Short mmCIF file of C-alpha atoms and ligand atoms in Angstrom, two decimals:
data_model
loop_
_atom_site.label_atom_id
_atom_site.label_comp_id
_atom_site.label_asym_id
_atom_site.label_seq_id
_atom_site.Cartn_x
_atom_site.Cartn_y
_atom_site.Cartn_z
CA UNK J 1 112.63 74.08 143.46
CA UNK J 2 114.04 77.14 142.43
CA UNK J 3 112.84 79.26 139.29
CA UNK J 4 115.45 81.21 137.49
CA UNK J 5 114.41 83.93 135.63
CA UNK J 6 116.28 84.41 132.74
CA UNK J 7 118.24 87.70 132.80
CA UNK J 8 115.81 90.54 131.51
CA UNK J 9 118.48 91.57 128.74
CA UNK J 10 118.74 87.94 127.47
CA UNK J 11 117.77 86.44 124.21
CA UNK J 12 115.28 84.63 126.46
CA UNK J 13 114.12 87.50 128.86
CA UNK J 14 113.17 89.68 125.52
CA UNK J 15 111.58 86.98 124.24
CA UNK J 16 109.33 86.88 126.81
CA UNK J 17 108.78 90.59 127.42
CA UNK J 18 108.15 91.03 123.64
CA UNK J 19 105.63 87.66 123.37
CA UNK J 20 103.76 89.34 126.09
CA UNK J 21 103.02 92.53 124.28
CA UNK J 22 102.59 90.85 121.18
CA UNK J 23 100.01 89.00 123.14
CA UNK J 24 98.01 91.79 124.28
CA UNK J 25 98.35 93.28 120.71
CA UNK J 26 96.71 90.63 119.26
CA UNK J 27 93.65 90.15 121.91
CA UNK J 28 92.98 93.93 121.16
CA UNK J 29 92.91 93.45 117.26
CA UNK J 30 90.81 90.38 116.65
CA UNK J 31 88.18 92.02 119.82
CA UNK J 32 88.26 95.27 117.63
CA UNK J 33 88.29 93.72 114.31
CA UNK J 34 85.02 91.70 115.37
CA UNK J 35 82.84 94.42 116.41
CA UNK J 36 84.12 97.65 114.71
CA UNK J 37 84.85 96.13 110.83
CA UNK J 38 82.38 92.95 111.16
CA UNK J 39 81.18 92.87 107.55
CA UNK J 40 79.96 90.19 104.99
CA UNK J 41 81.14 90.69 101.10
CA UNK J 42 78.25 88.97 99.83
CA UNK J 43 75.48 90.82 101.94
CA UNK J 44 76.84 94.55 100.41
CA UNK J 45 74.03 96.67 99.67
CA UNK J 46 76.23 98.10 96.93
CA UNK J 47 75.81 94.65 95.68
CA UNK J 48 72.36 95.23 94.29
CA UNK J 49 73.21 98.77 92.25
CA UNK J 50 76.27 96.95 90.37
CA UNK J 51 74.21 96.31 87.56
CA UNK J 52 72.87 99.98 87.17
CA UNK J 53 76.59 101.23 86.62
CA UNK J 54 78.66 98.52 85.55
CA UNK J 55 78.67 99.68 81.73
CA UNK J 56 80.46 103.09 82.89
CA UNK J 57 83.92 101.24 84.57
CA UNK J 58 86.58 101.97 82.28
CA UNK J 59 88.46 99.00 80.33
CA UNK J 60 91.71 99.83 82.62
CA UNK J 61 89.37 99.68 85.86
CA UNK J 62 88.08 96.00 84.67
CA UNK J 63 91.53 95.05 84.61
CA UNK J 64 92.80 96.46 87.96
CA UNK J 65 89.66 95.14 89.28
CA UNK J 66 90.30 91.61 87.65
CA UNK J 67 93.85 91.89 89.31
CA UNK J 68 93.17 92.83 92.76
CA UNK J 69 90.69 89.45 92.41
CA UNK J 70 94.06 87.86 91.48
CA UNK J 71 96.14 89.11 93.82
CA UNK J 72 93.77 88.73 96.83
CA UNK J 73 92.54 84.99 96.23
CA UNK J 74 95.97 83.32 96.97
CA UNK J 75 95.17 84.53 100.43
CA UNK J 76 95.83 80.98 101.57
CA UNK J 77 99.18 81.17 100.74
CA UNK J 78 99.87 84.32 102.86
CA UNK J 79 98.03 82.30 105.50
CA UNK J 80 99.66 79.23 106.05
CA UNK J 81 102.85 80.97 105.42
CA UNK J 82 101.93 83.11 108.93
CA UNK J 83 100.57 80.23 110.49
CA UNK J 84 103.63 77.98 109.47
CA UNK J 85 106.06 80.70 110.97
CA UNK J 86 104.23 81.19 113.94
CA UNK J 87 105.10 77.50 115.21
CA UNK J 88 103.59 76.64 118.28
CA UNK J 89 102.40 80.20 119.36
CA UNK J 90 98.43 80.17 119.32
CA UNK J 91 98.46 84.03 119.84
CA UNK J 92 100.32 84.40 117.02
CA UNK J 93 98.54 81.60 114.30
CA UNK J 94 94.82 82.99 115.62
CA UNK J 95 96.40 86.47 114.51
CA UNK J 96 96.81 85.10 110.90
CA UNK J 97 93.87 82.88 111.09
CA UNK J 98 91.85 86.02 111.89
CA UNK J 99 93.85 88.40 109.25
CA UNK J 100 93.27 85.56 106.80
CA UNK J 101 89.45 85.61 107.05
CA UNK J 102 89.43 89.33 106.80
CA UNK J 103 91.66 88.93 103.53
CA UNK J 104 89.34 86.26 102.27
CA UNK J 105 86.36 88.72 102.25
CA UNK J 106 88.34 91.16 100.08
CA UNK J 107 88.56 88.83 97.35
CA UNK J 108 84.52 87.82 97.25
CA UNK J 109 83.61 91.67 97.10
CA UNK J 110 86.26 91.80 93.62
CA UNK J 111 84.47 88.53 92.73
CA UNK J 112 80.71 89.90 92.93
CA UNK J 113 81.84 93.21 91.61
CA UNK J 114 83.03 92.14 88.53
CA UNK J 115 80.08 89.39 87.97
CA UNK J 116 77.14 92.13 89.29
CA UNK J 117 78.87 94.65 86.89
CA UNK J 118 78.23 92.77 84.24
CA UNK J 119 82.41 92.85 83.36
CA UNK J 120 82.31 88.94 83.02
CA UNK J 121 80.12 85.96 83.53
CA UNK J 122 80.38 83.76 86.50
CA UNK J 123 82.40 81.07 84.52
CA UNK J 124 84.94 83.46 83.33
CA UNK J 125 85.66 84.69 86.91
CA UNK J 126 85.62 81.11 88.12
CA UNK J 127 87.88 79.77 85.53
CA UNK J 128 90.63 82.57 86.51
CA UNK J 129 90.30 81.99 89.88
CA UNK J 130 91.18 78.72 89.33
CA UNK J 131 94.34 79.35 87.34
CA UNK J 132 95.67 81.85 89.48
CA UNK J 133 95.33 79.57 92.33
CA UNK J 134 97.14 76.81 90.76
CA UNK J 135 99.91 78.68 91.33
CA UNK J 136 101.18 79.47 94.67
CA UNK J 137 102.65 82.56 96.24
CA UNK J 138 105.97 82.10 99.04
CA UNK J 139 108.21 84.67 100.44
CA UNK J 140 111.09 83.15 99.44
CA UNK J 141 109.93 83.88 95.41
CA UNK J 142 109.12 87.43 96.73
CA UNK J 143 111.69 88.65 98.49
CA UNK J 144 114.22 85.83 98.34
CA UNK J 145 114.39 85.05 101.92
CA UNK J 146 113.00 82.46 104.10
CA UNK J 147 109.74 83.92 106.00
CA UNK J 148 110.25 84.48 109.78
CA UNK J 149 107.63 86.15 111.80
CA UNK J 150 110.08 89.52 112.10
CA UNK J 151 110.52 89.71 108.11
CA UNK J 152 106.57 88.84 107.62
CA UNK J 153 105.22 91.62 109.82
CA UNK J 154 107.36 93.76 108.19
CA UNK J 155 106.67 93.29 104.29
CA UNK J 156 103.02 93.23 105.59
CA UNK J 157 103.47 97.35 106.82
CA UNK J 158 104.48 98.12 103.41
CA UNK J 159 102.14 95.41 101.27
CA UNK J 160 99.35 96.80 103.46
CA UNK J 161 99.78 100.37 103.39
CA UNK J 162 100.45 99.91 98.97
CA UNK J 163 96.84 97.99 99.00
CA UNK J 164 95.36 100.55 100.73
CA UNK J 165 96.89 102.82 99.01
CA UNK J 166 95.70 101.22 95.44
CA UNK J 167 91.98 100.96 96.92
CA UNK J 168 91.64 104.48 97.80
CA UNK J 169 92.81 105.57 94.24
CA UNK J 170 90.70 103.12 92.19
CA UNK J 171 87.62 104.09 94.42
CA UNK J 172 88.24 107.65 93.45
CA UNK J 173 88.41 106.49 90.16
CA UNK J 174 85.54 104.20 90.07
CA UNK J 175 83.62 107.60 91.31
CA UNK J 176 85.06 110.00 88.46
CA UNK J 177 84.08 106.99 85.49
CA UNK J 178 80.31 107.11 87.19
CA UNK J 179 79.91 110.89 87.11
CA UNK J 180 81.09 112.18 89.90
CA UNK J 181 78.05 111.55 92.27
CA UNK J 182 77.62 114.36 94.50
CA UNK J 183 74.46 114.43 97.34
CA UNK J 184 72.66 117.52 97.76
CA UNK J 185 75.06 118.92 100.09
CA UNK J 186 78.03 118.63 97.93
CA UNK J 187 79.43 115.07 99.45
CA UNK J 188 80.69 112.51 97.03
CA UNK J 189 78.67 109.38 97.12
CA UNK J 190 80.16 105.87 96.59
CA UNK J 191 77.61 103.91 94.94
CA UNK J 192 77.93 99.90 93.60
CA UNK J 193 81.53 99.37 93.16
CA UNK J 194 82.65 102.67 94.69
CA UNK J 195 81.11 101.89 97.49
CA UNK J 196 81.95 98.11 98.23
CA UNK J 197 85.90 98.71 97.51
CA UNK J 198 85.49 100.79 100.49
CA UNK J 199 85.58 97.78 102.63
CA UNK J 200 88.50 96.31 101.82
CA UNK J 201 90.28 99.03 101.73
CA UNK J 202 89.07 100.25 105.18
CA UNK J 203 90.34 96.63 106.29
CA UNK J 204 94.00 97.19 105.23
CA UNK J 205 94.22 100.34 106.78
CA UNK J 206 93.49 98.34 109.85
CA UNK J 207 96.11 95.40 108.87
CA UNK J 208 98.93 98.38 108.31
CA UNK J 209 98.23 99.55 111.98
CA UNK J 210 98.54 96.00 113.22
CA UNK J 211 101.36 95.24 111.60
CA UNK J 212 103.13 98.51 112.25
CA UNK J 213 102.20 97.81 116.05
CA UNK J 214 103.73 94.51 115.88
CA UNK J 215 107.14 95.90 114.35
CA UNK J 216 107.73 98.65 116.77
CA UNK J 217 107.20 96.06 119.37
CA UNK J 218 109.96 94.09 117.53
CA UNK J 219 112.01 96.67 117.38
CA UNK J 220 112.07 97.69 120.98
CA UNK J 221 113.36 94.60 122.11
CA UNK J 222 115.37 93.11 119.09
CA UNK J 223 116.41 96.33 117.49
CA UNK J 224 119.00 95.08 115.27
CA UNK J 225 117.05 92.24 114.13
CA UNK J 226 114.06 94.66 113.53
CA UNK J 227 115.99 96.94 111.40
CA UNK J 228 117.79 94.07 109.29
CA UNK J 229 114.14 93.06 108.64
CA UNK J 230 113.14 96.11 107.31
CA UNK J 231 116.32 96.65 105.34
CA UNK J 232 116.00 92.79 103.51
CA UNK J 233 111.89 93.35 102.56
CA UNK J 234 112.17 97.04 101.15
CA UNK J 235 115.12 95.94 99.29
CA UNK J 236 113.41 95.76 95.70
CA UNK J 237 109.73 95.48 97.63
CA UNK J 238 107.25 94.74 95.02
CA UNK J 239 103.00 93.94 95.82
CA UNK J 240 102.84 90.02 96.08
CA UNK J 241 104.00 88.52 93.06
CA UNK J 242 101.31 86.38 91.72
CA UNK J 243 100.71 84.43 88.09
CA UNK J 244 97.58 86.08 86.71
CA UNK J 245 96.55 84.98 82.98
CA UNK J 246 95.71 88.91 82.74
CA UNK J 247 99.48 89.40 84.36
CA UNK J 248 100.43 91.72 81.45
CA UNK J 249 96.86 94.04 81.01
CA UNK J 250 96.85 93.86 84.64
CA UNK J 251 100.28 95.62 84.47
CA UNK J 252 99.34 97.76 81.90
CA UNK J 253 96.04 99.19 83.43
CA UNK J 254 97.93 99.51 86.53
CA UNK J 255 100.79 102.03 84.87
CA UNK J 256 97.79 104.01 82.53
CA UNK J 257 95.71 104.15 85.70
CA UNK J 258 98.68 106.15 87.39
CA UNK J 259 99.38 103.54 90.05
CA UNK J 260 102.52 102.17 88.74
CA UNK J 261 104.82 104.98 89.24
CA UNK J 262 107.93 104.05 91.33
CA UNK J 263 107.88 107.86 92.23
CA UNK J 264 104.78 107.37 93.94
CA UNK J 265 105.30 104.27 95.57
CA UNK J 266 108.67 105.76 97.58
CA UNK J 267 106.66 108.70 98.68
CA UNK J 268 102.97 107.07 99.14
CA UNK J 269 103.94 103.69 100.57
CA UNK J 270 107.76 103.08 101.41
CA UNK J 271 108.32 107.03 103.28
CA UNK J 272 105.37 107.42 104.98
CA UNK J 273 105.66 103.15 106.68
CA UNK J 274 108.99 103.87 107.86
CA UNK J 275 108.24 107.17 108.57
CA UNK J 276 105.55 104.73 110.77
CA UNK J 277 108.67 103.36 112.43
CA UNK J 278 110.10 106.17 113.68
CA UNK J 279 112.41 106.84 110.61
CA UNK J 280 112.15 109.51 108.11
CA UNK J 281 113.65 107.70 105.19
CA UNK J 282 115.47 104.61 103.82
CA UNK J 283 118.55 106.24 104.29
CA UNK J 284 118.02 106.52 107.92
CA UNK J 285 117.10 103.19 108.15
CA UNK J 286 120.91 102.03 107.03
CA UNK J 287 122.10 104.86 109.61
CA UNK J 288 119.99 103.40 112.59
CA UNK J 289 121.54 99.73 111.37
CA UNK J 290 125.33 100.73 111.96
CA UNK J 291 124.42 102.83 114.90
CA UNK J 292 122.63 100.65 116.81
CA UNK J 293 126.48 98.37 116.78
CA UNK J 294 127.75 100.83 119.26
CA UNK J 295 124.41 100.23 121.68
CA UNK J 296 125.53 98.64 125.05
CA UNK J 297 124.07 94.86 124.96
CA UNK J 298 121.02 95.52 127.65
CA UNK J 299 119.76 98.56 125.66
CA UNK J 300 115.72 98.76 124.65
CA UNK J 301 114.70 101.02 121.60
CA UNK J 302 111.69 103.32 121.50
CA UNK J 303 110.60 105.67 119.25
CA UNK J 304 111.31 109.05 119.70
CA UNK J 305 107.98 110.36 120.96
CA UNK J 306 106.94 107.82 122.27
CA UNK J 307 109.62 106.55 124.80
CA UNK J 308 108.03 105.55 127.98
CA UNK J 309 110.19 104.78 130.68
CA UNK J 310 108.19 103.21 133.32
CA UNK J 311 107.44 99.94 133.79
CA UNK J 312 110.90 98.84 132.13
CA UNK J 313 112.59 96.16 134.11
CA UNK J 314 115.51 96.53 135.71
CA UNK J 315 119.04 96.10 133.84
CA UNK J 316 117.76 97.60 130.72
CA UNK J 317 118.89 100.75 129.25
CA UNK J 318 116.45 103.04 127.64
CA UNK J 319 117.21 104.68 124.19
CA UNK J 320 115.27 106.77 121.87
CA UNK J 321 115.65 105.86 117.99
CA UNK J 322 115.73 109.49 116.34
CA UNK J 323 113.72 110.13 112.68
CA UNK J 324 117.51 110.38 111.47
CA UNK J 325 118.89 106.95 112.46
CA UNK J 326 120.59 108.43 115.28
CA UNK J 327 120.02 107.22 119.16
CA UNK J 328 119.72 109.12 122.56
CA UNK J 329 119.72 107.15 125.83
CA UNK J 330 116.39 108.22 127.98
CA UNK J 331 117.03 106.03 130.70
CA UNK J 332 120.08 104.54 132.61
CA UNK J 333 119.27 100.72 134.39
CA UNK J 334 117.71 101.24 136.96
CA UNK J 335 120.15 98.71 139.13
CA UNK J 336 123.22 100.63 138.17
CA UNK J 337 125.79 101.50 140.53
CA UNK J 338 125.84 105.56 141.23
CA UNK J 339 129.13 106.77 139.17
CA UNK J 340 131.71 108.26 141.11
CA UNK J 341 132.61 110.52 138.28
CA UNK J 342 129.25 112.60 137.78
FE1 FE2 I 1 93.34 92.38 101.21
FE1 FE2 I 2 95.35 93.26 104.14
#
C-alpha cells in the first residue's frame, strides 16, 4: 500500500499542519491553566470580608456587578456552541470544555459577591439567574453569521480582551468606592470584592492569549480565511448580547461608570487585539485582505517579527504580514528550481 501525502500547500496538507499546532496549543493551555490559575470561586478568602464593605459599592457598581452575573452565566451557550463547531476534534471540544469550566467560575464569584455584599438576597440572585438563562445566547444573533471554529476564536480575542478590560476598571473602581486601601508601604490593597474580581479577570487575560495564539496559527496557514474572520466579527462587535431583566440599568451603569464609550473600546479593545495580530489598525486589516489576492497559492503568513523560517515544509513560500497590511516574502520554497535570471 502506498500512502500519499497530500501536497503540503493543499487544503488538506494545511489542515493538517495547522491541527497539529493547534494541538500542541491546546495541551500547553489546559497543563498551564491547571496548575498556574487553579482556583475555586466559592473557597475566596475575599469571600469572608464581603460583608464588612458591601454598604460602600456604589448603586452603578451593583448594577455592572449584577450584569457581568448576567452576562457570564449563559456560559453554556458559548460552550456547546465551541463544542458543536469543533465536530469530531477532541483537542479542540476539551479546549472549550476546559475554557467553559474556567468561565463557569467567573459567574459564582459575581454570584457570592453580590449575596456576601449584602446587594441582594439569595432568592433575588437566583430568580435572575433563572430568567437570564431562559434565554439563550448564539452567534448567529450576535454577529449574524453561522459560528465556525475560525470566526469563534476570533470574536473570542476581542470579547476576551473587552472583559478583561471591564474587570480591571470596575476593580479599580470597587477600590476608589472602599477608600482607597493603601498598605503601609503605599500598595493598593484589593480587599472583598476588589479582590475576588481579580480572578476572573486574571482568567481572561489568559483566554485572550489563547485565543490570539489560536488565530495567528489560523492565519499562517489559511490567511485569507483568517483575515475574512476578523473582518465579519469586528464588523459592529458588541460584548455577548444577552436578555438581562436589569438590560437597561445594566446599560446605564455601564455608560455613567465610563465603560461604554465607543472611543474607548476602538483604542482599549479593538487596536490593541489586532494590533495582537500583527496589524496596527482596522484599516490595515481591509489592506492585508486585498493584498493577500496577489499571494502565489503555496504561500504561509507570519507575523512580522516573528517569521521563523525553519522547519517549514517544502513547497511553501514564506511571507511576512507587515503592521500596515502589506506583505514581504522571507522565504522562497525550498524545492524551487534555481532561476536562470538572478
Ligand atoms: Fe468570563
Ligand atoms: Fe473568558
Amino acid at each position: 500500500m502506498v500512502n500519499i501525502l497530500p501536497k503540503p500547500y493543499s487544503i488538506e496538507g494545511r489542515q493538517l499542519a495547522l491541527d497539529k499546532e493547534i494541538a500542541e496549543s491546546n495541551i500547553s493551555y489546559v497543563a498551564k491553566a491547571s496548575h498556574a490559575r487553579m482556583w475555586f470561586a466559592d473557597r475566596l478568602k475575599e469571600r469572608d470580608e464581603m460583608a464588612a464593605y458591601g454598604h460602600l459599592i456604589s448603586e452603578d457598581t451593583k448594577q455592572v456587578i449584577l450584569g457581568y452575573l448576567g452576562t457570564e452565566v449563559i456560559v453554556d451557550d458559548y460552550v456547546l456552541t465551541g463544542v458543536e463547531a469543533s465536530g469530531d476534534s477532541t483537542l479542540n471540544r476539551t479546549l472549550y470544555v476546559q475554557w467553559g469550566f474556567e468561565e463557569r467560575r467567573h459567574s459564582q464569584v459575581f454570584r457570592h459577591t453580590l449575596i456576601d455584599s449584602g446587594l441582594y438576597s439569595q432568592e433575588f440572585v437566583d430568580q435572575y439567574i433563572a430568567e437570564v438563562t431562559s434565554d439563550h445566547w448564539t452567534f448567529k444573533r450576535q454577529t449574524g453569521h453561522e459560528e465556525t471554529l475560525i470566526l469563534l476564536a476570533a470574536y473570542a480575542v476581542f470579547q476576551e480582551r473587552h472583559t478583561r478590560w471591564n474587570y480591571t476598571n470596575t476593580r479599580v473602581k470597587l477600590w476608589e468606592e472602599y477608600g482607597s486601601p493603601m498598605d503601609e508601604n503605599g500598595r493598593r490593597l484589593f480587599p472583598a470584592a476588589a479582590g475576588a474580581i481579580r480572578y476572573p479577570e486574571m482568567d481572561e487575560g489568559a483566554h485572550e492569549a489563547n485565543f490570539c495564539n489560536i488565530v495567528r496559527l489560523n492565519l499562517k496557514y489559511f490567511p485569507e480565511q483568517t483575515l475574512d474572520a476578523l473582518i465579519k466579527v469586528s464588523k459592529g462587535y458588541t460584548m455577548p448580547i444577552v436578555q438581562m431583566p436589569n438590560g437597561e440599568e445594566f446599560l446605564q451603569a455601564v455608560l455613567n461608570s465610563g465603560l461604554g464609550n465607543p472611543r474607548d473600546i476602538v483604542k482599549e479593545v479593538m487596536t490593541p487585539s489586532l494590533n495582537r495580530m500583527g496589524l496596527e489598525s482596522k484599516k490595515a486589516l481591509r489592506k492585508a485582505i486585498e493584498n493577500y489576492q496577489n499571494l502565489p497559492i503555496n504561500c504561509l503568513v507570519q507575523l512580522s517579527g516573528k517569521t521563523n523560517t525553519e522547519n517549514i515544509q517544502e513547497g511553501f513560500e514564506v511571507y511576512e504580514m507587515l503592521a500596515s497590511g502589506d506583505f514581504i516574502l522571507k522565504k522562497e520554497p525550498v524545492d524551487s528550481l534555481p532561476q536562470s535570471s538572478k
